[in-house]
Short mmCIF file of C-alpha atoms in Angstrom, two decimals:
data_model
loop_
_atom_site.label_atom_id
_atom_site.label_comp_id
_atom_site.label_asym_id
_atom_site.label_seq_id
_atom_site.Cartn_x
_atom_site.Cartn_y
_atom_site.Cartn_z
CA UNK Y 1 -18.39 36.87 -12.56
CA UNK Y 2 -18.65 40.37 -14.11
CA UNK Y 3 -20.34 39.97 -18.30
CA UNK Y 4 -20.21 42.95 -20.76
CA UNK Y 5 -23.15 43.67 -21.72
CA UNK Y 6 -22.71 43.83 -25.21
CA UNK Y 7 -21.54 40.60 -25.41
CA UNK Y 8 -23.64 38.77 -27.53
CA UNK Y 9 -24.95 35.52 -26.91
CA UNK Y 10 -27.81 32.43 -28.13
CA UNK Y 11 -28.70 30.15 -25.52
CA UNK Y 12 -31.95 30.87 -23.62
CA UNK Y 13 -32.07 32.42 -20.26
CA UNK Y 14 -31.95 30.12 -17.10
CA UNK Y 15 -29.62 27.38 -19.33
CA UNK Y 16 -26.95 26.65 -16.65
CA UNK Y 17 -29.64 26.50 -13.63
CA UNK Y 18 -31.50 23.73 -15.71
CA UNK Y 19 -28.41 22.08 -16.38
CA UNK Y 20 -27.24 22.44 -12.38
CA UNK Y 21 -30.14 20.72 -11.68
CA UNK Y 22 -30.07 18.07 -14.21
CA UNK Y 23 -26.56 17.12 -13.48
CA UNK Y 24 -27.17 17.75 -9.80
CA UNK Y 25 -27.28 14.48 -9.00
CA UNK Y 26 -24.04 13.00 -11.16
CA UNK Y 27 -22.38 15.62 -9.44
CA UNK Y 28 -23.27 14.18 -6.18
CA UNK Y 29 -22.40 10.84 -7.57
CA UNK Y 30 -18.82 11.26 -8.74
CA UNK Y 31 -18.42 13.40 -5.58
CA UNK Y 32 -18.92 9.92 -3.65
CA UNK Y 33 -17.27 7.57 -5.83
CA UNK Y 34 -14.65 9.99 -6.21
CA UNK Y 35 -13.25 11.47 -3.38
CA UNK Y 36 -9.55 11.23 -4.20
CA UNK Y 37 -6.32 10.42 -2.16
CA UNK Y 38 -6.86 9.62 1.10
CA UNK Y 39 -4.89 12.20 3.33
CA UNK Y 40 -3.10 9.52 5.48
CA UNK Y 41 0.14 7.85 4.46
CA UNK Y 42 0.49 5.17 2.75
CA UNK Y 43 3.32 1.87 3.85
CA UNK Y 44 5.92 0.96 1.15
CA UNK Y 45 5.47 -2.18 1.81
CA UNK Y 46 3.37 -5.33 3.64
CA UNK Y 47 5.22 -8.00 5.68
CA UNK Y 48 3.06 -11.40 6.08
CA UNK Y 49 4.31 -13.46 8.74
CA UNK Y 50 1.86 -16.94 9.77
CA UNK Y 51 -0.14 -16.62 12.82
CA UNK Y 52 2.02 -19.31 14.68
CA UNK Y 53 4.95 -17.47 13.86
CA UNK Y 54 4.91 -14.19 14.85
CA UNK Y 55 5.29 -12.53 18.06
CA UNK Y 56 5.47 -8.75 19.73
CA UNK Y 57 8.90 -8.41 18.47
CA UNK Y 58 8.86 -9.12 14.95
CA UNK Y 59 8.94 -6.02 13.71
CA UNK Y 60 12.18 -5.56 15.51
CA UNK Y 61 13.77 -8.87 15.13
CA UNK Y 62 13.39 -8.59 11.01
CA UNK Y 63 14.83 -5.24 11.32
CA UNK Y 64 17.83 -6.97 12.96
CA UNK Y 65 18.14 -9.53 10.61
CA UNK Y 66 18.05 -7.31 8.00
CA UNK Y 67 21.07 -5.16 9.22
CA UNK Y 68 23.31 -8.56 9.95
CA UNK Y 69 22.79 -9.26 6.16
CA UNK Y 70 23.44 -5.94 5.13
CA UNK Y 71 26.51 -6.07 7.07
CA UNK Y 72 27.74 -9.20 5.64
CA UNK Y 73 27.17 -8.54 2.28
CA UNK Y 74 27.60 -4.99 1.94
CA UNK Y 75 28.70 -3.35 4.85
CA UNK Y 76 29.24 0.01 3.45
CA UNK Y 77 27.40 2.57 1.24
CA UNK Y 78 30.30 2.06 -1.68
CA UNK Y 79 29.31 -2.28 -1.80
CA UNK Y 80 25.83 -1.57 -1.18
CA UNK Y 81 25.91 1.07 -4.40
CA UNK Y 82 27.92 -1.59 -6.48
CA UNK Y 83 25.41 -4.18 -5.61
CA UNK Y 84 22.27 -2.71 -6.79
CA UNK Y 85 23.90 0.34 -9.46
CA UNK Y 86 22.60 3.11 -7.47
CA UNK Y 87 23.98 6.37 -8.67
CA UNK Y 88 27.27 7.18 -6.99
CA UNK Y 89 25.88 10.80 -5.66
CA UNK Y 90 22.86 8.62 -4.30
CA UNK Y 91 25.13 5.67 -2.57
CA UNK Y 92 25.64 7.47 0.89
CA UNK Y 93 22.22 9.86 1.48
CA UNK Y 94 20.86 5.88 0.53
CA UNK Y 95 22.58 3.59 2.03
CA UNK Y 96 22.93 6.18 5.51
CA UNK Y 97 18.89 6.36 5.37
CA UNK Y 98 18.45 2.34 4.63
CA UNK Y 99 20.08 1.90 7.76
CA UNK Y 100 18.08 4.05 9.87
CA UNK Y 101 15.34 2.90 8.88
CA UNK Y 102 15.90 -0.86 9.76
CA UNK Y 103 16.63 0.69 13.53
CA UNK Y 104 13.94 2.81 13.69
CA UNK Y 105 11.05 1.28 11.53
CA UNK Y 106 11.91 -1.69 9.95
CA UNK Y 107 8.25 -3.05 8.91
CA UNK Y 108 6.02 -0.07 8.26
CA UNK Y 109 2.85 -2.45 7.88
CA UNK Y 110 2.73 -5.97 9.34
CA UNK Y 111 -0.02 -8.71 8.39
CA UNK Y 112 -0.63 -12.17 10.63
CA UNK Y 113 -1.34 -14.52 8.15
CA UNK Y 114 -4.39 -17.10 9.07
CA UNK Y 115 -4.63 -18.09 4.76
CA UNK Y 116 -2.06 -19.19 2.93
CA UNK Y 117 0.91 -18.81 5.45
CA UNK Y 118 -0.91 -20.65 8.00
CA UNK Y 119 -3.09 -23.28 6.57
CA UNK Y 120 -5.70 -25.92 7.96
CA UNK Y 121 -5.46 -26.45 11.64
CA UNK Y 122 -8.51 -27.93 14.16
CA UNK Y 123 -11.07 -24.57 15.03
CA UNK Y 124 -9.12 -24.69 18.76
CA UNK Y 125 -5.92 -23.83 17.72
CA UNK Y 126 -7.13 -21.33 15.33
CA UNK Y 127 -9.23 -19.89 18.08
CA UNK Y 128 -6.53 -19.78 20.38
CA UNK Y 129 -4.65 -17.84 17.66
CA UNK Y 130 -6.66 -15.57 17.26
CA UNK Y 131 -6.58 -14.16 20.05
CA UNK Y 132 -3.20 -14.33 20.24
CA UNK Y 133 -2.70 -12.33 17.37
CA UNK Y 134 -5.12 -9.34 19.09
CA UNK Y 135 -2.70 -9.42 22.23
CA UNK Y 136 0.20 -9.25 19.94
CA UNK Y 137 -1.29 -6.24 18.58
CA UNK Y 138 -1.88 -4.33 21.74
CA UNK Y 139 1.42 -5.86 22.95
CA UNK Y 140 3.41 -4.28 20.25
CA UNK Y 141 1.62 -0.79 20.37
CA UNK Y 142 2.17 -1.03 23.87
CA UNK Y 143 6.04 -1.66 24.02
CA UNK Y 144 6.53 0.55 21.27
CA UNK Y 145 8.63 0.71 17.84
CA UNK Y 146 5.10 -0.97 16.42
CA UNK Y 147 4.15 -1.18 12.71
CA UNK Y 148 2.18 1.73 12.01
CA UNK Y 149 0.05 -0.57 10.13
CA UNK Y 150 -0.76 -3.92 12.09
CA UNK Y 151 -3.68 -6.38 11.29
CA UNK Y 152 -5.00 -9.78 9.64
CA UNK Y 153 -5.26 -11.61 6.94
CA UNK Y 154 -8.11 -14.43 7.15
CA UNK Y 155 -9.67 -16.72 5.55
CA UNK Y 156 -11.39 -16.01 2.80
CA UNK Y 157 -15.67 -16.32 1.86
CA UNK Y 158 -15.16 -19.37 -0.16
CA UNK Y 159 -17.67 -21.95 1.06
CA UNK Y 160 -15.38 -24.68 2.76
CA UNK Y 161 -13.61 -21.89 5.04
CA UNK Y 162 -15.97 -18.69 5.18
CA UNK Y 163 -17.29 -19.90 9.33
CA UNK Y 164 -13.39 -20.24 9.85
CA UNK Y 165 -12.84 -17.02 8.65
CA UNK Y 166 -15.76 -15.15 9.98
CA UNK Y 167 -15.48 -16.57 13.44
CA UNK Y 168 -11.50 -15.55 13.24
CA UNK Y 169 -12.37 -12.06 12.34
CA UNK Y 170 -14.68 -11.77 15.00
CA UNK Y 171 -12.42 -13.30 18.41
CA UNK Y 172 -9.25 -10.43 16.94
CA UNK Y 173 -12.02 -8.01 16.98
CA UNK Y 174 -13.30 -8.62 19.92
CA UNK Y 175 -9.76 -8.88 21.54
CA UNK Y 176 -9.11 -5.25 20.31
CA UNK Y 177 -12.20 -4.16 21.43
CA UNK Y 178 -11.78 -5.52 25.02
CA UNK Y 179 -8.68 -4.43 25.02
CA UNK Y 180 -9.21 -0.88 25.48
CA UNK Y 181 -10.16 -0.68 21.49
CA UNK Y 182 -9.26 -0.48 17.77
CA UNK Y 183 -5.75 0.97 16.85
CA UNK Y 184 -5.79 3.57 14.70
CA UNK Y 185 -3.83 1.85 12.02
CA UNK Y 186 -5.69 -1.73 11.91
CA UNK Y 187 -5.61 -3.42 9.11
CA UNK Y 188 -7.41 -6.16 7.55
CA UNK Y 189 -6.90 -8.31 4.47
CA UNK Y 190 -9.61 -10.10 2.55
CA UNK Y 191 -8.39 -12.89 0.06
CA UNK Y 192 -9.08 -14.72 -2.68
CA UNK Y 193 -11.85 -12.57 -3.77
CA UNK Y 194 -14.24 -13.85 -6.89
CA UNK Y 195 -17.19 -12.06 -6.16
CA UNK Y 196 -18.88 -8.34 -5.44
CA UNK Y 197 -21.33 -10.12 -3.01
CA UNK Y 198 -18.50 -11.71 -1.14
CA UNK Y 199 -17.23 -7.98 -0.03
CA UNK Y 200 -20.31 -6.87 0.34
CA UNK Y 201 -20.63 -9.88 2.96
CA UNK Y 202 -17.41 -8.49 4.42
CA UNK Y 203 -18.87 -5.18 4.57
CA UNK Y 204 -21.84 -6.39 6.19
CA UNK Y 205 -19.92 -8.15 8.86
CA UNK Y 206 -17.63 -5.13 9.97
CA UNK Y 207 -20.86 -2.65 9.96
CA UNK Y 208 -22.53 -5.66 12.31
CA UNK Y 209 -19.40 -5.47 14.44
CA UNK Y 210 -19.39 -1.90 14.77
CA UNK Y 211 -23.00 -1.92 15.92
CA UNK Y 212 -22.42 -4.71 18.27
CA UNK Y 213 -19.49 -2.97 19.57
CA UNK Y 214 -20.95 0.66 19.68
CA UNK Y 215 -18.53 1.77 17.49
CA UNK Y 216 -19.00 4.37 14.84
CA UNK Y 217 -20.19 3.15 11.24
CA UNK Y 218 -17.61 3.07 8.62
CA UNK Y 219 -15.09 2.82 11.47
CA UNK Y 220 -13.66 -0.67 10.13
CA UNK Y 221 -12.12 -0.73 6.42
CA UNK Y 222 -10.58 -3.59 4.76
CA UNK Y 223 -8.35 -4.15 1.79
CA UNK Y 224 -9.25 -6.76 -1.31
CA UNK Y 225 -6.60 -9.08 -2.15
CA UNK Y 226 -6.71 -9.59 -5.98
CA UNK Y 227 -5.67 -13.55 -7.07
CA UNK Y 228 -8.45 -14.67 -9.04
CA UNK Y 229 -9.31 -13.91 -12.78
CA UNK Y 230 -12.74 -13.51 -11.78
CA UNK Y 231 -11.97 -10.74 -9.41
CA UNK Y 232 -10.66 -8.95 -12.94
CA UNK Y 233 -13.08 -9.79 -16.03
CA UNK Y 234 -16.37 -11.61 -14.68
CA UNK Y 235 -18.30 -13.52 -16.98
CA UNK Y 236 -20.41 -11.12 -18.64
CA UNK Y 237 -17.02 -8.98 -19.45
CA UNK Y 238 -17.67 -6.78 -17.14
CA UNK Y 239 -13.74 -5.34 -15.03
CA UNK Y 240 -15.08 -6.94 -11.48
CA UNK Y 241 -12.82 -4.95 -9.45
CA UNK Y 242 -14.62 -1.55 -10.32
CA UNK Y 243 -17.70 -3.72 -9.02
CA UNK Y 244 -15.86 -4.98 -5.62
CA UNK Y 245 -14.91 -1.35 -4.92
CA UNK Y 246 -18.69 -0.43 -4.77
CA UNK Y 247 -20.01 -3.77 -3.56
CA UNK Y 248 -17.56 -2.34 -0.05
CA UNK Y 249 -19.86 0.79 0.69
CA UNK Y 250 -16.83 2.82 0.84
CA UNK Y 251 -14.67 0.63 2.85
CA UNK Y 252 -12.39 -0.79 0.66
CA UNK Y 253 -9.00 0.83 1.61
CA UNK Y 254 -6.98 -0.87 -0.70
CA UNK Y 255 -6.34 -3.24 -3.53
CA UNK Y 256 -3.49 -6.32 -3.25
CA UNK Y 257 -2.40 -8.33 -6.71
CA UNK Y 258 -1.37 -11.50 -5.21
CA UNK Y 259 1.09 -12.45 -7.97
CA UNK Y 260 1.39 -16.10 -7.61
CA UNK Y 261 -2.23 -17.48 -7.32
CA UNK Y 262 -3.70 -15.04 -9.83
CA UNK Y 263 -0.49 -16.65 -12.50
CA UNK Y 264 -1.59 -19.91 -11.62
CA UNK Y 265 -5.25 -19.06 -12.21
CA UNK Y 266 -4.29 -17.80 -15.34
CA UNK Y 267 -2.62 -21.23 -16.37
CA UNK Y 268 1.38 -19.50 -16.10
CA UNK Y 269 4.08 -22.01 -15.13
CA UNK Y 270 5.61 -22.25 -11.66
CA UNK Y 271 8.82 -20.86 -13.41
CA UNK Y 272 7.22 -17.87 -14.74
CA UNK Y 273 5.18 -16.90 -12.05
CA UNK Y 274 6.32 -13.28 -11.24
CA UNK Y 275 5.58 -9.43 -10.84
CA UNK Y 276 6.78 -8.38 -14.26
CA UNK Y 277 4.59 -11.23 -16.37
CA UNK Y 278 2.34 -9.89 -18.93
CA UNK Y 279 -0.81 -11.65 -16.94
CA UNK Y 280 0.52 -9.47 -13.67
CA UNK Y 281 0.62 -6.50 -15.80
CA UNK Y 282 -2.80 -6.52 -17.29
CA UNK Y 283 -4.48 -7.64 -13.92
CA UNK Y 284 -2.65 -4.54 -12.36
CA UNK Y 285 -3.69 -2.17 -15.27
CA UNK Y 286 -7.65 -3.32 -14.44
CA UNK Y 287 -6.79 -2.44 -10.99
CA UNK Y 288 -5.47 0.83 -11.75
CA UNK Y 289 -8.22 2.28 -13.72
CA UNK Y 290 -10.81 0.83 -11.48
CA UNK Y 291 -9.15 2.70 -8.43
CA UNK Y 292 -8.14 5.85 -9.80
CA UNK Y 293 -9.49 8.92 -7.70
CA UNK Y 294 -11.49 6.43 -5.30
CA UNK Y 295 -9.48 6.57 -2.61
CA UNK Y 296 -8.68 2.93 -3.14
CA UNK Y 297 -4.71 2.28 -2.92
CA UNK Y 298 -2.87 -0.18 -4.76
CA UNK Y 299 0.11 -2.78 -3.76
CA UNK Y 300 1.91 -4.76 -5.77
CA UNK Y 301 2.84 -8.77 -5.20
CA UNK Y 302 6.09 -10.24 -4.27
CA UNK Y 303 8.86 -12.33 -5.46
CA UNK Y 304 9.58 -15.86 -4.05
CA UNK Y 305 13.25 -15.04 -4.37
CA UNK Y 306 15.02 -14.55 -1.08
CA UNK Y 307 18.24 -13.48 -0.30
CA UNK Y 308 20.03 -15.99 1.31
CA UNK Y 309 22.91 -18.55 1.39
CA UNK Y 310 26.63 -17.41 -0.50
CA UNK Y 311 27.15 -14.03 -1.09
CA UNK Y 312 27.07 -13.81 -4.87
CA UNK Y 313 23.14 -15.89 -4.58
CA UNK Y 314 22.31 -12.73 -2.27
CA UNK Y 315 23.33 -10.33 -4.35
CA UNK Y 316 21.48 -11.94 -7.44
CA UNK Y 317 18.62 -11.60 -5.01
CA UNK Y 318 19.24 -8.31 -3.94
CA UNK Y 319 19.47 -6.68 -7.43
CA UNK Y 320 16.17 -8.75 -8.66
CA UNK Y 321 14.46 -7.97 -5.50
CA UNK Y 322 15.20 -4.23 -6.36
CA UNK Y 323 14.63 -3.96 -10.05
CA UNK Y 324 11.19 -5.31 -9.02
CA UNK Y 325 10.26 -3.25 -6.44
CA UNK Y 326 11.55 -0.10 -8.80
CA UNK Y 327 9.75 -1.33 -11.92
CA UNK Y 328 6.54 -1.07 -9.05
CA UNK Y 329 7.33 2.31 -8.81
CA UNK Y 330 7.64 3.35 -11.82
CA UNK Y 331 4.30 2.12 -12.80
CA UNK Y 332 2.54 4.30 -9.98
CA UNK Y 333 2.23 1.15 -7.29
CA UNK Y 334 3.74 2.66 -4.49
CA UNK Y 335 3.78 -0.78 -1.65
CA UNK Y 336 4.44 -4.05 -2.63
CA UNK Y 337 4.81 -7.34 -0.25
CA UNK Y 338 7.95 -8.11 1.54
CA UNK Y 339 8.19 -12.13 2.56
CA UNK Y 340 11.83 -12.09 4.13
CA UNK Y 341 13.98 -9.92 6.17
CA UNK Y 342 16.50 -9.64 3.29
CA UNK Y 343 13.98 -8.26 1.11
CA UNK Y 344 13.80 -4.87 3.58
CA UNK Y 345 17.38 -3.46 2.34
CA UNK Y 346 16.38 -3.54 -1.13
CA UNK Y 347 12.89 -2.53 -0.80
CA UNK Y 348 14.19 0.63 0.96
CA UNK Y 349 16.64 1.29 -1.00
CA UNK Y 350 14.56 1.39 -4.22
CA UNK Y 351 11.74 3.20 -2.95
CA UNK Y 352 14.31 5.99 -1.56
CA UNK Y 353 16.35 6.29 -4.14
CA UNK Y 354 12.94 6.70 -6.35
CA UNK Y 355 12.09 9.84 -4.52
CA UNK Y 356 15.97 10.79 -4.32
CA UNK Y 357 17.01 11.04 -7.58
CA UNK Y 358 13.49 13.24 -8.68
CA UNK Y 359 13.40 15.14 -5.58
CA UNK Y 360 14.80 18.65 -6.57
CA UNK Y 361 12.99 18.42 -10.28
CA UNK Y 362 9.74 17.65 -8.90
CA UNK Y 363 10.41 20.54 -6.19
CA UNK Y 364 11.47 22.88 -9.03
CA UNK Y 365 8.70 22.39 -11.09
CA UNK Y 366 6.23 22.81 -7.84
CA UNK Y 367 8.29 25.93 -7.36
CA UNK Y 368 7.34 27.39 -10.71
CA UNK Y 369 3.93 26.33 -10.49
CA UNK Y 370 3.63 27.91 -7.32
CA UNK Y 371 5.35 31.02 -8.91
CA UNK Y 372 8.29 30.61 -6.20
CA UNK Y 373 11.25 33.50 -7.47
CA UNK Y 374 14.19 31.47 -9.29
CA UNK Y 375 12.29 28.12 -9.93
CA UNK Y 376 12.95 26.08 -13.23
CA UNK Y 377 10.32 27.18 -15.24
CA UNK Y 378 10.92 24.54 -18.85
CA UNK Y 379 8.13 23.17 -17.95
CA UNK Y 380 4.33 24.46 -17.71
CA UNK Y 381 2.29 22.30 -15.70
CA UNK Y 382 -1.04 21.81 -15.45
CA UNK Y 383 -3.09 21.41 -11.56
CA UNK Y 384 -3.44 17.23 -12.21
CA UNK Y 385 0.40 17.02 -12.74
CA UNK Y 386 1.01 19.63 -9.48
CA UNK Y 387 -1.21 16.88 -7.82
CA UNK Y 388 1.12 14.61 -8.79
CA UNK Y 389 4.07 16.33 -7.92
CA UNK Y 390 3.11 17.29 -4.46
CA UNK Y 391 2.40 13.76 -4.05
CA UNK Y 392 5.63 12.17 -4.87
CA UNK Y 393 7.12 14.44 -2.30
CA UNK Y 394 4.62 13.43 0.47
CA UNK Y 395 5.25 9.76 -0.42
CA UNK Y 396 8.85 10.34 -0.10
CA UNK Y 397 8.53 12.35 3.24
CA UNK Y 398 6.34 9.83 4.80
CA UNK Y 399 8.75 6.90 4.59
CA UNK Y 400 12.23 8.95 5.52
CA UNK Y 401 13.52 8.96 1.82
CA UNK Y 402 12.98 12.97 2.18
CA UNK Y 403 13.07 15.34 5.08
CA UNK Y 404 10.73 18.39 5.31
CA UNK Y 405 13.55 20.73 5.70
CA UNK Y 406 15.08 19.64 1.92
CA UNK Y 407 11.80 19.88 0.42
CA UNK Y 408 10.99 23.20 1.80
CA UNK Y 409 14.77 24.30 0.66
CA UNK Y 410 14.03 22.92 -2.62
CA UNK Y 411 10.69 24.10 -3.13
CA UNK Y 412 9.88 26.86 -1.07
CA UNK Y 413 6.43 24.55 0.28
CA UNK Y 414 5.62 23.51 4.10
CA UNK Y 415 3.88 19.88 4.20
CA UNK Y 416 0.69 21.83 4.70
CA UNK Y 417 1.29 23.13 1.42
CA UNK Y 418 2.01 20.15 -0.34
CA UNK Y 419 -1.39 18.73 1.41
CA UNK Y 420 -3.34 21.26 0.03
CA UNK Y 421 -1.71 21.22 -3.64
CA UNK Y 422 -2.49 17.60 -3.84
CA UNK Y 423 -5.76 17.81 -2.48
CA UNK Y 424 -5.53 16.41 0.47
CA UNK Y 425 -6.52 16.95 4.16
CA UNK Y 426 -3.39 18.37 6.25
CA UNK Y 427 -2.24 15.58 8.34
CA UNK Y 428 1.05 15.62 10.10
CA UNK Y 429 3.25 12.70 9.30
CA UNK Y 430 5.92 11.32 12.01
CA UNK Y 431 8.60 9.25 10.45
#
């Protein structure tokens, strides 16, 4: 950078090298901790079904199930509208897009439960599960119309179950593995978390895995499911979470509020056990500041609420289901947990009309940022809020609420353009 020479100055010669090397190492350190949105996409959504329960086609038979109630109780994009109080210019580009997406992708990330949803049972059975659940996996991929995210929840590293849990890891592993080896989008869930050590355990058992399987390290990443108050403030007032991220050596891949046993834990009534409660909100606060710009995603809970039985108890459902999953939105946490096939219309139709109805701002503002010809230019944005921005649109053109060609009409930007304003890798998306 070009200096005038008569351009007076104070500070001795050789300042900034000192400082460079002083701060050489905190810039390494943020560099690591820091390393910002991952480049691939992110699922709207997580549906748990128990290990005993599921089977190569539930992706597809939810879907299905999901379109029969949608038929029944609002078999066109006018009901469906009514229902729910989408915005009447919204109610066909929605409800059209709802619909294709129960055909075509139903569940965009699918858990087998072995915790809650499946329980106790004698170490054959669970055996025998297990790998069960690794030949549903390669099943499903096989047959197609799979989850792009497919994995497992186990138990957790709680004394009285941690051999249960290790042992079930291990045979689904080793299934995979055998099987020709791990799909790309593998998942696995971690519950009931109370303690750093405890994921640094689980970190130490997928980096033992990957050496006893040849496989590269780091390969294996895990999410941390948050339902304990002392996986938020630990004793010495310290936000554990931050800690857990770290305690994973960089394989924490996401962070899950479990809304029900973290209520309980904090002493809330079975009747006010929900998303929205102020206990929920704080935990997911904690969450959100310790994740920011790690690469660590966030997903909301669920609601116990299904839709189900007369029509006007469905609808009830429906319109709780979806001021829920908006309110999730809203507050920047982008999947939640689906535990019924009615929840899927809703869920869709929330998270698509989200990135809908702020589609051609967000692209107009990009525009003018980008210094596009003819873009709205009220507003001056700063490079953190383009980040943000180009994000929205990627989250909406991952899931099918957008289509490239609309955003590029709108905004004058190619995905690979979007990548690169929100600082992420290009990766091609297929929806």
């Amino acid at each position: 950078m070009g200096q005038d020479a008569d351009v007076a100055t104070s500070l001795p010669d050789g300042v900034s090298e000192e400082l460079a090397a002083r701060l050489a190492p905190v810039d390494a350190e943020l560099a690591r901790r820091y390393p910002g949105e991952p480049p691939h996409r992110q699922p709207v959504h997580t549906v748990y079904v128990p290990a005993d329960a599921v089977t190569s086609g539930t992706a597809r038979e939810w879907g299905e199930q999901a379109r029969e109630l949608l038929d029944e109780h609002a078999p066109d994009a006018a009901s469906f509208a009514s229902v729910l109080g989408l915005p009447p210019q919204l109610a066909g580009p929605v409800h059209d897009r709802v619909r294709a997406k129960l055909e075509r992708e139903p569940v965009e990330d699918l858990r087998i439960d072995f915790e809650d949803g499946y329980g106790l049972r004698p170490d054959s059975e669970e055996d025998a599960a297990a790998v069960r659940a690794a030949r549903l996996v390669v099943a499903a991929s096989e047959e197609g119309g799979a989850p792009p995210y497919m994995g497992i929840r186990m138990k957790c590293m709680e004394a009285d179950v941690r051999d249960r849990g290790i042992r079930t890891l291990d045979i689904f592993l080793t299934g995979l593995a055998d099987a020709g080896g791990l799909p790309a989008g593998l998942v696995l869930t971690l519950p009931k978390v109370s303690h750093p050590e405890q994921v640094a355990a689980m970190a130490r058992l997928c980096g033992q895995f990957e050496a006893a399987r040849g496989l590269p390290e780091g390969r294996i990443g895990f999410e941390i499911q948050i339902e304990t108050t002392q996986s938020i403030l630990g004793p010495d007032g310290r936000a554990t979470v931050a800690l857990m991220i770290d305690a994973a050596g960089g394989r924490a891949t996401s962070l899950h509020y479990g809304t029900f046993d973290y209520s309980a834990a904090c002493g809330v009534s079975a009747a006010h056990q929900a998303m929205d409660h102020p206990v929920a909100d704080h935990a997911k606060a904690v969450m959100q500041a310790a994740a920011a710009g790690t690469g660590v995603r966030l997903s909301d809970g669920s609601t116990n609420i299904v839709p189900s039985g007369p029509m006007r108890q469905v609808h009830d459902a429906w319109r709780h289901h979806h001021a829920l999953v908006r309110r999730s939105l809203a507050r920047a946490y982008y999947q939640g947990w689906d535990m019924h096939p009615g929840h899927l219309p809703t869920r869709y139709a929330a998270v698509y009309t989200f990135y809908r109805e702020g589609m051609e701002r967000a692209a107009a503002r990009l525009a003018a940022y980008t210094g596009h010809t003819g873009a709205d230019a009220a507003v001056m944005d700063e490079p953190a809020t383009a980040r943000a921005l180009s994000n929205y649109l990627l989250r909406g053109l991952d899931c099918g609420a957008l289509s490239p060609g609309e955003v590029a009409r709108h905004s004058g930007l190619t995905r690979a353009d979007l990548d690169r304003l929100a600082g992420r890798a290009s990766e091609t998306q297929v929806n």
